[in-house]
mmCIF file of C-alpha atoms and ligand atoms in Angstrom:
data_model
loop_
_atom_site.group_PDB
_atom_site.id
_atom_site.type_symbol
_atom_site.label_atom_id
_atom_site.label_comp_id
_atom_site.label_asym_id
_atom_site.label_seq_id
_atom_site.Cartn_x
_atom_site.Cartn_y
_atom_site.Cartn_z
ATOM 1 C CA MET A 23 -96.344 89.664 -24.057
ATOM 2 C CA ASP A 24 -98.625 87.740 -21.467
ATOM 3 C CA SER A 25 -98.442 84.117 -23.804
ATOM 4 C CA LEU A 26 -96.188 81.326 -24.518
ATOM 5 C CA ARG A 27 -94.648 79.945 -27.631
ATOM 6 C CA PRO A 28 -95.102 75.546 -27.288
ATOM 7 C CA PRO A 29 -91.776 74.012 -26.643
ATOM 8 C CA ARG A 30 -90.830 70.935 -28.933
ATOM 9 C CA PRO A 31 -93.757 69.315 -30.439
ATOM 10 C CA GLU A 32 -91.857 65.605 -29.037
ATOM 11 C CA LEU A 33 -93.072 67.395 -25.061
ATOM 12 C CA GLU A 34 -96.639 66.398 -26.058
ATOM 13 C CA SER A 35 -96.179 62.707 -26.107
ATOM 14 C CA LEU A 36 -95.018 62.542 -22.763
ATOM 15 C CA VAL A 37 -95.395 62.749 -19.214
ATOM 16 C CA PRO A 38 -93.730 63.717 -16.353
ATOM 17 C CA TYR A 39 -91.722 60.961 -14.451
ATOM 18 C CA ASP A 40 -94.036 59.753 -11.635
ATOM 19 C CA VAL A 41 -92.375 62.042 -8.696
ATOM 20 C CA LYS A 42 -95.250 61.707 -6.688
ATOM 21 C CA ASP A 43 -93.844 62.934 -3.556
ATOM 22 C CA VAL A 44 -96.493 60.826 -1.574
ATOM 23 C CA ARG A 45 -95.582 59.981 2.161
ATOM 24 C CA ALA A 46 -96.139 57.050 4.032
ATOM 25 C CA ASP A 47 -94.793 55.247 7.707
ATOM 26 C CA ILE A 48 -93.505 52.132 5.811
ATOM 27 C CA MET A 49 -91.921 53.559 1.929
ATOM 28 C CA LEU A 50 -91.187 50.495 -0.258
ATOM 29 C CA ALA A 51 -91.710 51.993 -3.416
ATOM 30 C CA SER A 52 -87.900 52.962 -4.637
ATOM 31 C CA ASN A 53 -85.291 49.916 -4.272
ATOM 32 C CA GLU A 54 -83.974 52.394 -2.212
ATOM 33 C CA ASN A 55 -81.509 50.846 0.909
ATOM 34 C CA PRO A 56 -84.142 51.302 3.886
ATOM 35 C CA LEU A 57 -81.151 52.147 6.272
ATOM 36 C CA ASN A 58 -79.436 55.654 6.432
ATOM 37 C CA LEU A 59 -75.056 55.393 6.685
ATOM 38 C CA PRO A 60 -73.960 54.060 9.333
ATOM 39 C CA GLY A 61 -73.386 56.097 12.200
ATOM 40 C CA GLU A 62 -69.984 55.715 12.304
ATOM 41 C CA LEU A 63 -69.677 56.751 8.588
ATOM 42 C CA LEU A 64 -71.873 59.724 9.004
ATOM 43 C CA GLU A 65 -69.453 60.763 11.066
ATOM 44 C CA LYS A 66 -66.379 60.635 9.230
ATOM 45 C CA LEU A 67 -68.562 62.196 6.798
ATOM 46 C CA ALA A 68 -69.135 65.465 8.762
ATOM 47 C CA ASP A 69 -65.657 65.700 9.437
ATOM 48 C CA LEU A 70 -65.174 65.479 5.921
ATOM 49 C CA ALA A 71 -67.999 68.136 5.088
ATOM 50 C CA ALA A 72 -66.670 70.575 7.297
ATOM 51 C CA ARG A 73 -63.244 70.755 5.015
ATOM 52 C CA ILE A 74 -64.819 71.030 1.712
ATOM 53 C CA PRO A 75 -64.081 74.478 -0.060
ATOM 54 C CA TYR A 76 -67.494 74.835 -1.626
ATOM 55 C CA ASN A 77 -66.651 78.001 -2.893
ATOM 56 C CA ARG A 78 -64.666 76.093 -6.013
ATOM 57 C CA TYR A 79 -66.258 74.210 -8.246
ATOM 58 C CA PRO A 80 -65.583 70.288 -8.030
ATOM 59 C CA ASP A 81 -63.456 68.071 -9.790
ATOM 60 C CA PRO A 82 -65.406 67.715 -13.394
ATOM 61 C CA LEU A 83 -64.488 63.641 -13.279
ATOM 62 C CA SER A 84 -64.638 62.845 -9.592
ATOM 63 C CA ASN A 85 -61.006 61.609 -10.088
ATOM 64 C CA PRO A 86 -60.099 60.622 -6.491
ATOM 65 C CA LEU A 87 -63.363 58.492 -7.173
ATOM 66 C CA ARG A 88 -62.737 57.298 -10.676
ATOM 67 C CA GLU A 89 -59.383 56.128 -9.494
ATOM 68 C CA LYS A 90 -60.847 54.235 -6.603
ATOM 69 C CA ILE A 91 -63.268 52.381 -8.591
ATOM 70 C CA ALA A 92 -60.901 51.519 -11.473
ATOM 71 C CA GLU A 93 -58.967 49.952 -9.306
ATOM 72 C CA ALA A 94 -60.999 47.732 -7.799
ATOM 73 C CA ASN A 95 -62.641 46.707 -11.193
ATOM 74 C CA GLY A 96 -59.325 46.015 -12.627
ATOM 75 C CA LEU A 97 -59.590 49.252 -14.929
ATOM 76 C CA GLU A 98 -57.856 52.268 -15.581
ATOM 77 C CA PRO A 99 -59.458 55.660 -14.445
ATOM 78 C CA GLY A 100 -59.902 56.479 -17.953
ATOM 79 C CA ASN A 101 -62.528 53.752 -18.164
ATOM 80 C CA VAL A 102 -64.938 54.987 -15.926
ATOM 81 C CA LEU A 103 -67.416 58.215 -15.837
ATOM 82 C CA VAL A 104 -68.983 58.860 -12.699
ATOM 83 C CA GLY A 105 -72.425 60.549 -12.564
ATOM 84 C CA ASN A 106 -75.155 62.637 -11.176
ATOM 85 C CA GLY A 107 -76.743 58.936 -10.557
ATOM 86 C CA GLY A 108 -77.168 56.300 -12.808
ATOM 87 C CA ASP A 109 -79.790 58.389 -14.353
ATOM 88 C CA GLU A 110 -77.733 61.322 -16.226
ATOM 89 C CA LEU A 111 -75.251 58.828 -17.560
ATOM 90 C CA ILE A 112 -78.362 56.709 -19.045
ATOM 91 C CA PHE A 113 -79.313 60.769 -20.813
ATOM 92 C CA ASP A 114 -75.270 60.905 -21.663
ATOM 93 C CA LEU A 115 -75.511 57.853 -23.213
ATOM 94 C CA LEU A 116 -78.486 58.659 -25.481
ATOM 95 C CA LEU A 117 -77.095 62.078 -25.957
ATOM 96 C CA ALA A 118 -73.901 60.661 -27.508
ATOM 97 C CA TRP A 119 -75.265 57.137 -29.071
ATOM 98 C CA GLY A 120 -78.957 58.184 -29.607
ATOM 99 C CA GLY A 121 -80.799 61.713 -31.417
ATOM 100 C CA PRO A 122 -82.233 62.206 -34.618
ATOM 101 C CA GLY A 123 -81.818 58.955 -37.186
ATOM 102 C CA ARG A 124 -80.702 56.739 -34.764
ATOM 103 C CA THR A 125 -82.292 53.717 -33.236
ATOM 104 C CA LEU A 126 -82.582 52.157 -29.583
ATOM 105 C CA ILE A 127 -83.477 48.951 -28.455
ATOM 106 C CA ASP A 128 -85.627 49.045 -25.986
ATOM 107 C CA LEU A 129 -86.793 45.528 -23.937
ATOM 108 C CA PRO A 130 -89.976 46.368 -22.105
ATOM 109 C CA PRO A 131 -91.239 46.034 -19.838
ATOM 110 C CA THR A 132 -87.911 47.278 -18.378
ATOM 111 C CA PHE A 133 -86.707 50.653 -16.435
ATOM 112 C CA ALA A 134 -88.850 53.527 -17.658
ATOM 113 C CA MET A 135 -86.316 56.218 -18.110
ATOM 114 C CA TYR A 136 -84.630 54.278 -21.303
ATOM 115 C CA GLY A 137 -87.665 54.908 -23.117
ATOM 116 C CA ILE A 138 -88.132 58.871 -21.809
ATOM 117 C CA ASP A 139 -84.975 60.200 -22.541
ATOM 118 C CA ALA A 140 -85.111 58.498 -25.793
ATOM 119 C CA GLU A 141 -88.101 60.377 -26.976
ATOM 120 C CA MET A 142 -86.369 63.453 -25.274
ATOM 121 C CA THR A 143 -83.435 63.419 -27.529
ATOM 122 C CA GLY A 144 -85.289 62.329 -30.616
ATOM 123 C CA THR A 145 -84.090 58.953 -30.772
ATOM 124 C CA THR A 146 -85.860 56.252 -32.285
ATOM 125 C CA VAL A 147 -87.230 53.415 -30.256
ATOM 126 C CA VAL A 148 -87.572 49.665 -31.265
ATOM 127 C CA SER A 149 -89.108 47.850 -28.534
ATOM 128 C CA LEU A 150 -88.860 44.361 -28.036
ATOM 129 C CA PRO A 151 -91.306 42.953 -25.683
ATOM 130 C CA ARG A 152 -90.389 40.717 -22.968
ATOM 131 C CA ARG A 153 -91.562 36.877 -22.469
ATOM 132 C CA GLU A 154 -94.912 36.132 -20.273
ATOM 133 C CA ASP A 155 -91.839 35.199 -17.583
ATOM 134 C CA PHE A 156 -90.189 38.777 -18.456
ATOM 135 C CA SER A 157 -87.145 36.569 -19.681
ATOM 136 C CA ILE A 158 -85.608 38.541 -23.118
ATOM 137 C CA ASP A 159 -86.903 37.070 -26.621
ATOM 138 C CA GLY A 160 -83.142 36.527 -27.515
ATOM 139 C CA GLU A 161 -84.074 35.186 -31.042
ATOM 140 C CA ALA A 162 -86.228 38.472 -31.821
ATOM 141 C CA LEU A 163 -83.531 40.456 -30.652
ATOM 142 C CA LEU A 164 -80.678 38.960 -32.522
ATOM 143 C CA GLU A 165 -82.596 39.020 -35.734
ATOM 144 C CA ARG A 166 -83.388 42.318 -34.976
ATOM 145 C CA LEU A 167 -80.004 43.207 -34.954
ATOM 146 C CA LYS A 168 -79.233 41.717 -38.133
ATOM 147 C CA PRO A 169 -79.537 44.917 -40.945
ATOM 148 C CA GLY A 170 -77.122 46.319 -38.211
ATOM 149 C CA ASP A 171 -78.737 49.643 -38.304
ATOM 150 C CA ILE A 172 -79.362 49.631 -34.846
ATOM 151 C CA ASP A 173 -77.335 51.955 -32.284
ATOM 152 C CA ILE A 174 -77.382 51.540 -29.279
ATOM 153 C CA VAL A 175 -79.038 48.375 -26.857
ATOM 154 C CA MET A 176 -80.242 49.060 -22.957
ATOM 155 C CA ILE A 177 -80.641 45.887 -21.037
ATOM 156 C CA ALA A 178 -81.297 46.142 -17.414
ATOM 157 C CA ASN A 179 -80.092 42.991 -15.581
ATOM 158 C CA PRO A 180 -81.303 42.123 -13.142
ATOM 159 C CA ASN A 181 -84.474 44.058 -14.950
ATOM 160 C CA ASN A 182 -86.440 46.582 -12.809
ATOM 161 C CA PRO A 183 -89.573 46.402 -12.323
ATOM 162 C CA THR A 184 -89.592 42.364 -12.915
ATOM 163 C CA GLY A 185 -86.224 41.196 -10.761
ATOM 164 C CA THR A 186 -85.224 39.177 -14.102
ATOM 165 C CA LEU A 187 -81.786 38.137 -14.674
ATOM 166 C CA ALA A 188 -80.681 37.923 -18.462
ATOM 167 C CA ALA A 189 -78.858 34.664 -19.759
ATOM 168 C CA GLU A 190 -75.033 35.987 -19.810
ATOM 169 C CA THR A 191 -75.024 33.546 -23.029
ATOM 170 C CA LEU A 192 -77.593 35.715 -24.468
ATOM 171 C CA LEU A 193 -75.711 39.111 -23.283
ATOM 172 C CA ILE A 194 -72.585 37.496 -25.107
ATOM 173 C CA ASP A 195 -74.614 36.723 -28.264
ATOM 174 C CA VAL A 196 -75.866 39.979 -28.381
ATOM 175 C CA LEU A 197 -72.436 41.541 -28.047
ATOM 176 C CA ASN A 198 -71.220 38.989 -30.560
ATOM 177 C CA ALA A 199 -74.207 40.355 -33.198
ATOM 178 C CA THR A 200 -73.724 44.079 -32.613
ATOM 179 C CA ASP A 201 -71.376 47.399 -33.194
ATOM 180 C CA ALA A 202 -74.167 48.995 -31.455
ATOM 181 C CA LEU A 203 -73.534 50.195 -27.841
ATOM 182 C CA VAL A 204 -74.622 47.766 -25.529
ATOM 183 C CA LEU A 205 -75.581 49.068 -21.959
ATOM 184 C CA VAL A 206 -76.052 46.626 -18.912
ATOM 185 C CA ASP A 207 -77.761 48.161 -16.576
ATOM 186 C CA GLU A 208 -76.231 46.665 -13.138
ATOM 187 C CA ALA A 209 -77.858 48.863 -10.844
ATOM 188 C CA TYR A 210 -78.695 45.817 -8.481
ATOM 189 C CA PHE A 211 -75.632 44.182 -8.800
ATOM 190 C CA GLU A 212 -74.507 44.236 -5.033
ATOM 191 C CA PHE A 213 -77.645 42.400 -4.661
ATOM 192 C CA SER A 214 -77.797 39.964 -8.483
ATOM 193 C CA ARG A 215 -73.664 39.524 -7.988
ATOM 194 C CA HIS A 216 -73.451 38.833 -11.670
ATOM 195 C CA THR A 217 -71.692 41.508 -13.653
ATOM 196 C CA MET A 218 -70.237 41.259 -17.245
ATOM 197 C CA ARG A 219 -67.224 42.902 -16.713
ATOM 198 C CA PRO A 220 -65.064 39.995 -17.339
ATOM 199 C CA HIS A 221 -66.371 40.718 -20.930
ATOM 200 C CA MET A 222 -65.370 44.068 -21.510
ATOM 201 C CA SER A 223 -62.078 43.070 -22.661
ATOM 202 C CA ARG A 224 -63.537 41.407 -26.044
ATOM 203 C CA HIS A 225 -66.092 43.590 -26.538
ATOM 204 C CA ARG A 226 -65.421 47.826 -26.592
ATOM 205 C CA ASN A 227 -68.759 48.217 -27.421
ATOM 206 C CA LEU A 228 -69.966 46.687 -23.585
ATOM 207 C CA VAL A 229 -70.979 49.627 -21.327
ATOM 208 C CA ILE A 230 -71.804 48.953 -17.634
ATOM 209 C CA LEU A 231 -73.689 50.878 -15.556
ATOM 210 C CA ARG A 232 -73.720 50.849 -11.318
ATOM 211 C CA THR A 233 -75.270 53.129 -8.850
ATOM 212 C CA PHE A 234 -74.813 54.593 -4.879
ATOM 213 C CA SER A 235 -78.779 54.190 -4.782
ATOM 214 C CA LYS A 236 -79.726 51.255 -3.929
ATOM 215 C CA ALA A 237 -76.868 49.164 -1.913
ATOM 216 C CA PHE A 238 -75.093 51.548 -0.920
ATOM 217 C CA SER A 239 -77.575 53.950 0.792
ATOM 218 C CA LEU A 240 -76.666 57.476 -1.327
ATOM 219 C CA ALA A 241 -80.115 58.009 -3.779
ATOM 220 C CA GLY A 242 -80.456 61.292 -1.640
ATOM 221 C CA LEU A 243 -76.907 62.506 -3.216
ATOM 222 C CA ARG A 244 -76.779 61.007 -6.657
ATOM 223 C CA ALA A 245 -74.337 59.110 -7.994
ATOM 224 C CA GLY A 246 -73.624 56.508 -10.575
ATOM 225 C CA TYR A 247 -70.579 55.499 -12.141
ATOM 226 C CA LEU A 248 -70.196 53.714 -15.932
ATOM 227 C CA LEU A 249 -67.462 51.248 -16.999
ATOM 228 C CA ALA A 250 -66.955 51.307 -20.500
ATOM 229 C CA HIS A 251 -64.175 51.432 -23.290
ATOM 230 C CA GLU A 252 -61.511 54.979 -22.930
ATOM 231 C CA ASP A 253 -63.379 55.535 -26.460
ATOM 232 C CA VAL A 254 -66.433 55.739 -25.075
ATOM 233 C CA ILE A 255 -66.232 57.831 -21.758
ATOM 234 C CA MET A 256 -64.048 60.158 -24.413
ATOM 235 C CA GLU A 257 -67.191 60.680 -26.058
ATOM 236 C CA LEU A 258 -69.591 60.898 -23.209
ATOM 237 C CA THR A 259 -66.952 63.775 -22.030
ATOM 238 C CA LYS A 260 -67.876 65.845 -24.982
ATOM 239 C CA VAL A 261 -71.744 65.876 -24.123
ATOM 240 C CA ARG A 262 -72.084 65.899 -20.016
ATOM 241 C CA GLN A 263 -72.627 68.465 -17.851
ATOM 242 C CA PRO A 264 -69.260 69.214 -16.588
ATOM 243 C CA TYR A 265 -70.080 70.146 -12.540
ATOM 244 C CA SER A 266 -72.986 68.215 -12.465
ATOM 245 C CA VAL A 267 -71.386 66.220 -9.626
ATOM 246 C CA ASN A 268 -71.059 68.027 -6.878
ATOM 247 C CA ARG A 269 -68.068 68.198 -4.459
ATOM 248 C CA PHE A 270 -69.850 66.563 -1.243
ATOM 249 C CA THR A 271 -71.473 63.923 -2.951
ATOM 250 C CA GLN A 272 -68.129 63.183 -4.504
ATOM 251 C CA VAL A 273 -66.537 63.499 -0.860
ATOM 252 C CA ALA A 274 -69.536 60.921 0.433
ATOM 253 C CA ALA A 275 -69.428 58.387 -2.737
ATOM 254 C CA SER A 276 -65.465 57.973 -2.370
ATOM 255 C CA LEU A 277 -65.988 57.027 1.444
ATOM 256 C CA VAL A 278 -68.739 54.727 1.089
ATOM 257 C CA PHE A 279 -66.737 53.056 -1.998
ATOM 258 C CA ARG A 280 -63.693 52.761 -0.001
ATOM 259 C CA GLU A 281 -65.960 51.315 3.576
ATOM 260 C CA ARG A 282 -67.979 49.010 1.450
ATOM 261 C CA PRO A 283 -67.416 46.041 2.974
ATOM 262 C CA VAL A 284 -69.599 47.848 5.690
ATOM 263 C CA PHE A 285 -72.566 47.229 4.026
ATOM 264 C CA GLU A 286 -71.805 43.232 3.162
ATOM 265 C CA ALA A 287 -73.418 41.963 6.621
ATOM 266 C CA GLY A 288 -76.491 44.858 5.627
ATOM 267 C CA ILE A 289 -76.954 43.206 1.665
ATOM 268 C CA SER A 290 -77.169 39.873 3.284
ATOM 269 C CA GLN A 291 -79.913 40.700 5.265
ATOM 270 C CA LEU A 292 -82.165 42.305 2.268
ATOM 271 C CA LEU A 293 -81.733 39.222 0.891
ATOM 272 C CA ARG A 294 -82.838 37.540 3.603
ATOM 273 C CA GLN A 295 -85.618 39.353 4.375
ATOM 274 C CA ARG A 296 -86.562 39.531 0.042
ATOM 275 C CA ASP A 297 -86.780 35.603 0.590
ATOM 276 C CA MET A 298 -89.460 36.395 3.192
ATOM 277 C CA ILE A 299 -91.818 38.628 0.761
ATOM 278 C CA VAL A 300 -91.195 35.888 -1.259
ATOM 279 C CA CYS A 301 -92.698 33.305 0.802
ATOM 280 C CA GLY A 302 -95.316 35.524 2.475
ATOM 281 C CA LEU A 303 -96.362 36.326 -0.415
ATOM 282 C CA GLU A 304 -96.451 32.965 -1.731
ATOM 283 C CA ALA A 305 -98.449 31.997 0.703
ATOM 284 C CA LEU A 306 -101.726 34.599 -0.147
ATOM 285 C CA PRO A 307 -103.913 33.221 -2.353
ATOM 286 C CA GLY A 308 -104.569 34.552 -5.528
ATOM 287 C CA VAL A 309 -100.983 36.207 -5.531
ATOM 288 C CA THR A 310 -98.309 35.248 -7.715
ATOM 289 C CA VAL A 311 -94.903 36.278 -7.290
ATOM 290 C CA TYR A 312 -92.023 36.541 -10.145
ATOM 291 C CA PRO A 313 -88.559 35.412 -8.733
ATOM 292 C CA THR A 314 -86.079 38.402 -8.545
ATOM 293 C CA GLU A 315 -82.102 38.855 -7.898
ATOM 294 C CA ALA A 316 -83.054 42.513 -6.575
ATOM 295 C CA ASN A 317 -83.498 44.286 -3.396
ATOM 296 C CA PHE A 318 -87.552 43.809 -4.454
ATOM 297 C CA VAL A 319 -90.085 41.741 -5.236
ATOM 298 C CA LEU A 320 -92.921 41.909 -8.366
ATOM 299 C CA PHE A 321 -96.255 40.356 -7.682
ATOM 300 C CA LYS A 322 -99.415 40.179 -9.128
ATOM 301 C CA VAL A 323 -102.876 40.200 -7.952
ATOM 302 C CA ALA A 324 -106.430 40.902 -8.658
ATOM 303 C CA HIS A 325 -107.508 44.377 -8.324
ATOM 304 C CA ALA A 326 -104.208 45.284 -8.010
ATOM 305 C CA SER A 327 -104.944 49.256 -8.107
ATOM 306 C CA ALA A 328 -107.095 48.613 -5.198
ATOM 307 C CA VAL A 329 -104.733 46.700 -2.885
ATOM 308 C CA TRP A 330 -102.045 49.059 -3.684
ATOM 309 C CA ARG A 331 -104.423 51.799 -2.034
ATOM 310 C CA ASP A 332 -105.392 49.689 0.920
ATOM 311 C CA LEU A 333 -101.902 49.206 1.535
ATOM 312 C CA LEU A 334 -101.412 53.350 1.625
ATOM 313 C CA HIS A 335 -104.741 54.507 3.117
ATOM 314 C CA GLU A 336 -105.529 51.718 5.662
ATOM 315 C CA HIS A 337 -101.892 50.561 6.731
ATOM 316 C CA SER A 338 -99.295 53.359 5.972
ATOM 317 C CA VAL A 339 -97.342 51.296 3.420
ATOM 318 C CA LEU A 340 -96.271 53.082 -0.042
ATOM 319 C CA ILE A 341 -95.404 49.837 -2.351
ATOM 320 C CA ARG A 342 -94.889 50.724 -6.499
ATOM 321 C CA ASP A 343 -98.405 50.450 -8.405
ATOM 322 C CA PHE A 344 -97.432 49.433 -12.598
ATOM 323 C CA SER A 345 -100.894 47.888 -12.715
ATOM 324 C CA ARG A 346 -101.506 50.175 -15.355
ATOM 325 C CA ALA A 347 -98.106 49.941 -17.388
ATOM 326 C CA PRO A 348 -98.103 47.784 -20.263
ATOM 327 C CA GLY A 349 -97.233 43.863 -19.925
ATOM 328 C CA LEU A 350 -97.716 43.977 -15.864
ATOM 329 C CA GLU A 351 -101.368 44.571 -15.851
ATOM 330 C CA ASP A 352 -102.263 43.690 -12.125
ATOM 331 C CA CYS A 353 -98.504 44.006 -10.640
ATOM 332 C CA LEU A 354 -97.275 45.549 -7.938
ATOM 333 C CA ARG A 355 -93.309 45.720 -7.125
ATOM 334 C CA VAL A 356 -92.647 46.331 -3.456
ATOM 335 C CA SER A 357 -88.526 47.257 -2.248
ATOM 336 C CA VAL A 358 -87.264 45.375 0.282
ATOM 337 C CA GLY A 359 -87.629 46.946 3.725
ATOM 338 C CA THR A 360 -85.778 46.454 7.484
ATOM 339 C CA GLU A 361 -87.223 43.083 9.014
ATOM 340 C CA ALA A 362 -90.090 45.178 10.973
ATOM 341 C CA GLU A 363 -91.185 46.604 7.806
ATOM 342 C CA VAL A 364 -91.435 43.433 6.098
ATOM 343 C CA VAL A 365 -93.680 42.590 8.737
ATOM 344 C CA ARG A 366 -95.714 45.263 8.654
ATOM 345 C CA PHE A 367 -95.962 44.769 5.022
ATOM 346 C CA LEU A 368 -97.139 41.302 4.821
ATOM 347 C CA GLY A 369 -99.369 41.458 7.465
ATOM 348 C CA ALA A 370 -101.106 44.394 5.799
ATOM 349 C CA MET A 371 -101.072 42.028 2.542
ATOM 350 C CA ASP A 372 -102.778 39.240 4.456
ATOM 351 C CA GLU A 373 -105.170 41.204 6.282
ATOM 352 C CA ILE A 374 -106.179 42.905 2.629
ATOM 353 C CA ILE A 375 -106.197 39.822 0.644
ATOM 354 C CA SER A 376 -108.305 38.052 3.607
ATOM 355 C CA ARG A 377 -110.642 40.203 3.461
ATOM 356 C CA ARG A 378 -110.834 40.154 -0.435
ATOM 357 C CA HIS A 379 -111.771 36.401 -0.589
ATOM 358 C CA ALA A 380 -113.894 36.541 1.774
ATOM 359 C CA SER A 381 -116.415 39.395 -0.074
ATOM 360 C CA ASP A 382 -115.390 37.366 -2.801
ATOM 361 C CA LEU A 383 -116.649 34.165 -0.891
ATOM 362 C CA PHE A 384 -119.893 35.821 -0.022
ATOM 363 C CA GLY A 385 -120.479 37.271 -3.194
ATOM 364 C CA ILE A 386 -120.083 33.789 -4.160
ATOM 365 C CA ALA A 387 -122.454 32.262 -1.805
ATOM 366 C CA ALA A 388 -124.793 35.155 -2.808
ATOM 367 C CA THR A 389 -125.291 34.526 -5.883
ATOM 368 C CA ALA A 390 -125.585 30.635 -5.822
ATOM 369 C CA GLN A 391 -128.694 31.483 -3.191
ATOM 370 C CA ARG A 392 -130.277 34.037 -5.557
ATOM 371 C CA HIS A 393 -130.167 31.650 -8.111
ATOM 372 C CA LEU A 394 -131.072 28.185 -5.263
ATOM 373 C CA LYS A 395 -134.017 31.225 -4.939
ATOM 374 C CA GLU A 396 -134.676 31.639 -8.603
ATOM 375 C CA GLY A 397 -135.158 27.895 -8.973
ATOM 376 C CA GLU A 398 -137.265 27.510 -6.913
HETATM 377 C C1 PLP B 25 -82.233 53.104 -9.476
HETATM 378 C C2 PLP B 25 -81.758 52.591 -11.384
HETATM 379 C C3 PLP B 25 -81.019 53.643 -11.690
HETATM 380 C C4 PLP B 25 -79.826 54.436 -11.330
HETATM 381 O O1 PLP B 25 -80.566 55.456 -10.449
HETATM 382 P P1 PLP B 25 -79.647 56.214 -9.983
HETATM 383 O O2 PLP B 25 -80.685 56.842 -8.671
HETATM 384 O O3 PLP B 25 -79.691 57.611 -10.824
HETATM 385 O O4 PLP B 25 -78.431 56.348 -9.696
HETATM 386 C C5 PLP B 25 -80.415 52.727 -12.837
HETATM 387 N N1 PLP B 25 -81.074 51.734 -13.951
HETATM 388 C C6 PLP B 25 -81.931 51.316 -12.921
HETATM 389 C C7 PLP B 25 -82.548 49.966 -13.708
HETATM 390 C C8 PLP B 25 -82.385 51.555 -12.218
HETATM 391 O O5 PLP B 25 -83.548 50.470 -11.085
#
């Protein structure tokens, strides 16, 4: 037979995740660390890699790594789960706490994977849009938790793509108001330095997500982890793919975690370069910059899609276009790069905005002149 039975009807409304493999000289679209691992770590990793028994399946629970992570966080290994990137763990959470007949609260605009994974797992999504300044509508959220029918809440903190940090008091109010599993996604913790970790002892429904993809230069290897009550981890081990974190990734992530003080200077530098971006964009006419606690900056500009295209085609600078996403009209997000990349991005923006401004002024002048003539 040369025909194909359709897949699950739920897939009809889904579009593939934006994996456009666009290349540019300056890649500022995915919130990665702009620098590869430091040379000394690359050398150590090469040594370690030569001694891995690649013919054997990996340790399903990445035990040496989870022990290190647990110890650093004052927890037991049973409170830690390592995944193939944070994305896999988000999916596992929805496999275990979501599903048909179960409900997720999503706080858009936010990380798209929450909604996508909910749809894939047949989980009902209740969307509570953020306010105009992208803060969480705390009243609406607490009100919606009251009936007690919510199974899971996902909160990116700081939020991606807006950079917004939630008030800790609100997160505590949420934890007090519900027995739903509350994921606080701290993918940008190393930049914000805000964590809900101290509240784990009083709230067994609190789950914290971290990743090696952003501050720690390992986006290409896929490693993330959860901190949670041991009962939560136990349930997740029922649904997860047992060998999802390969041996090489386990070794690399262990090395990076052990040596993480090496990244501190680079993180401070990225924060200074973020401030350069904020100041540089604020100086441009017609650009609104949103406050950020992460390694990216969201800003609003007229004709955002055209600006995005000019950055790519005329300056080979790739950033992320959110202008068609609900609640993010005319918004673009730029990740913090090296100093040289930031200078190139700002130079390109200056050029594009000045030209648009000049042609706008020209347009106004031409219209005025026409009106004058018509009045003659
Ligand atoms: C990047 C990111 C993640 C996880 O990324 P992985 O590369 O899958 O570890 C999770 N949540 C948010 C909000 C992110 O921005």
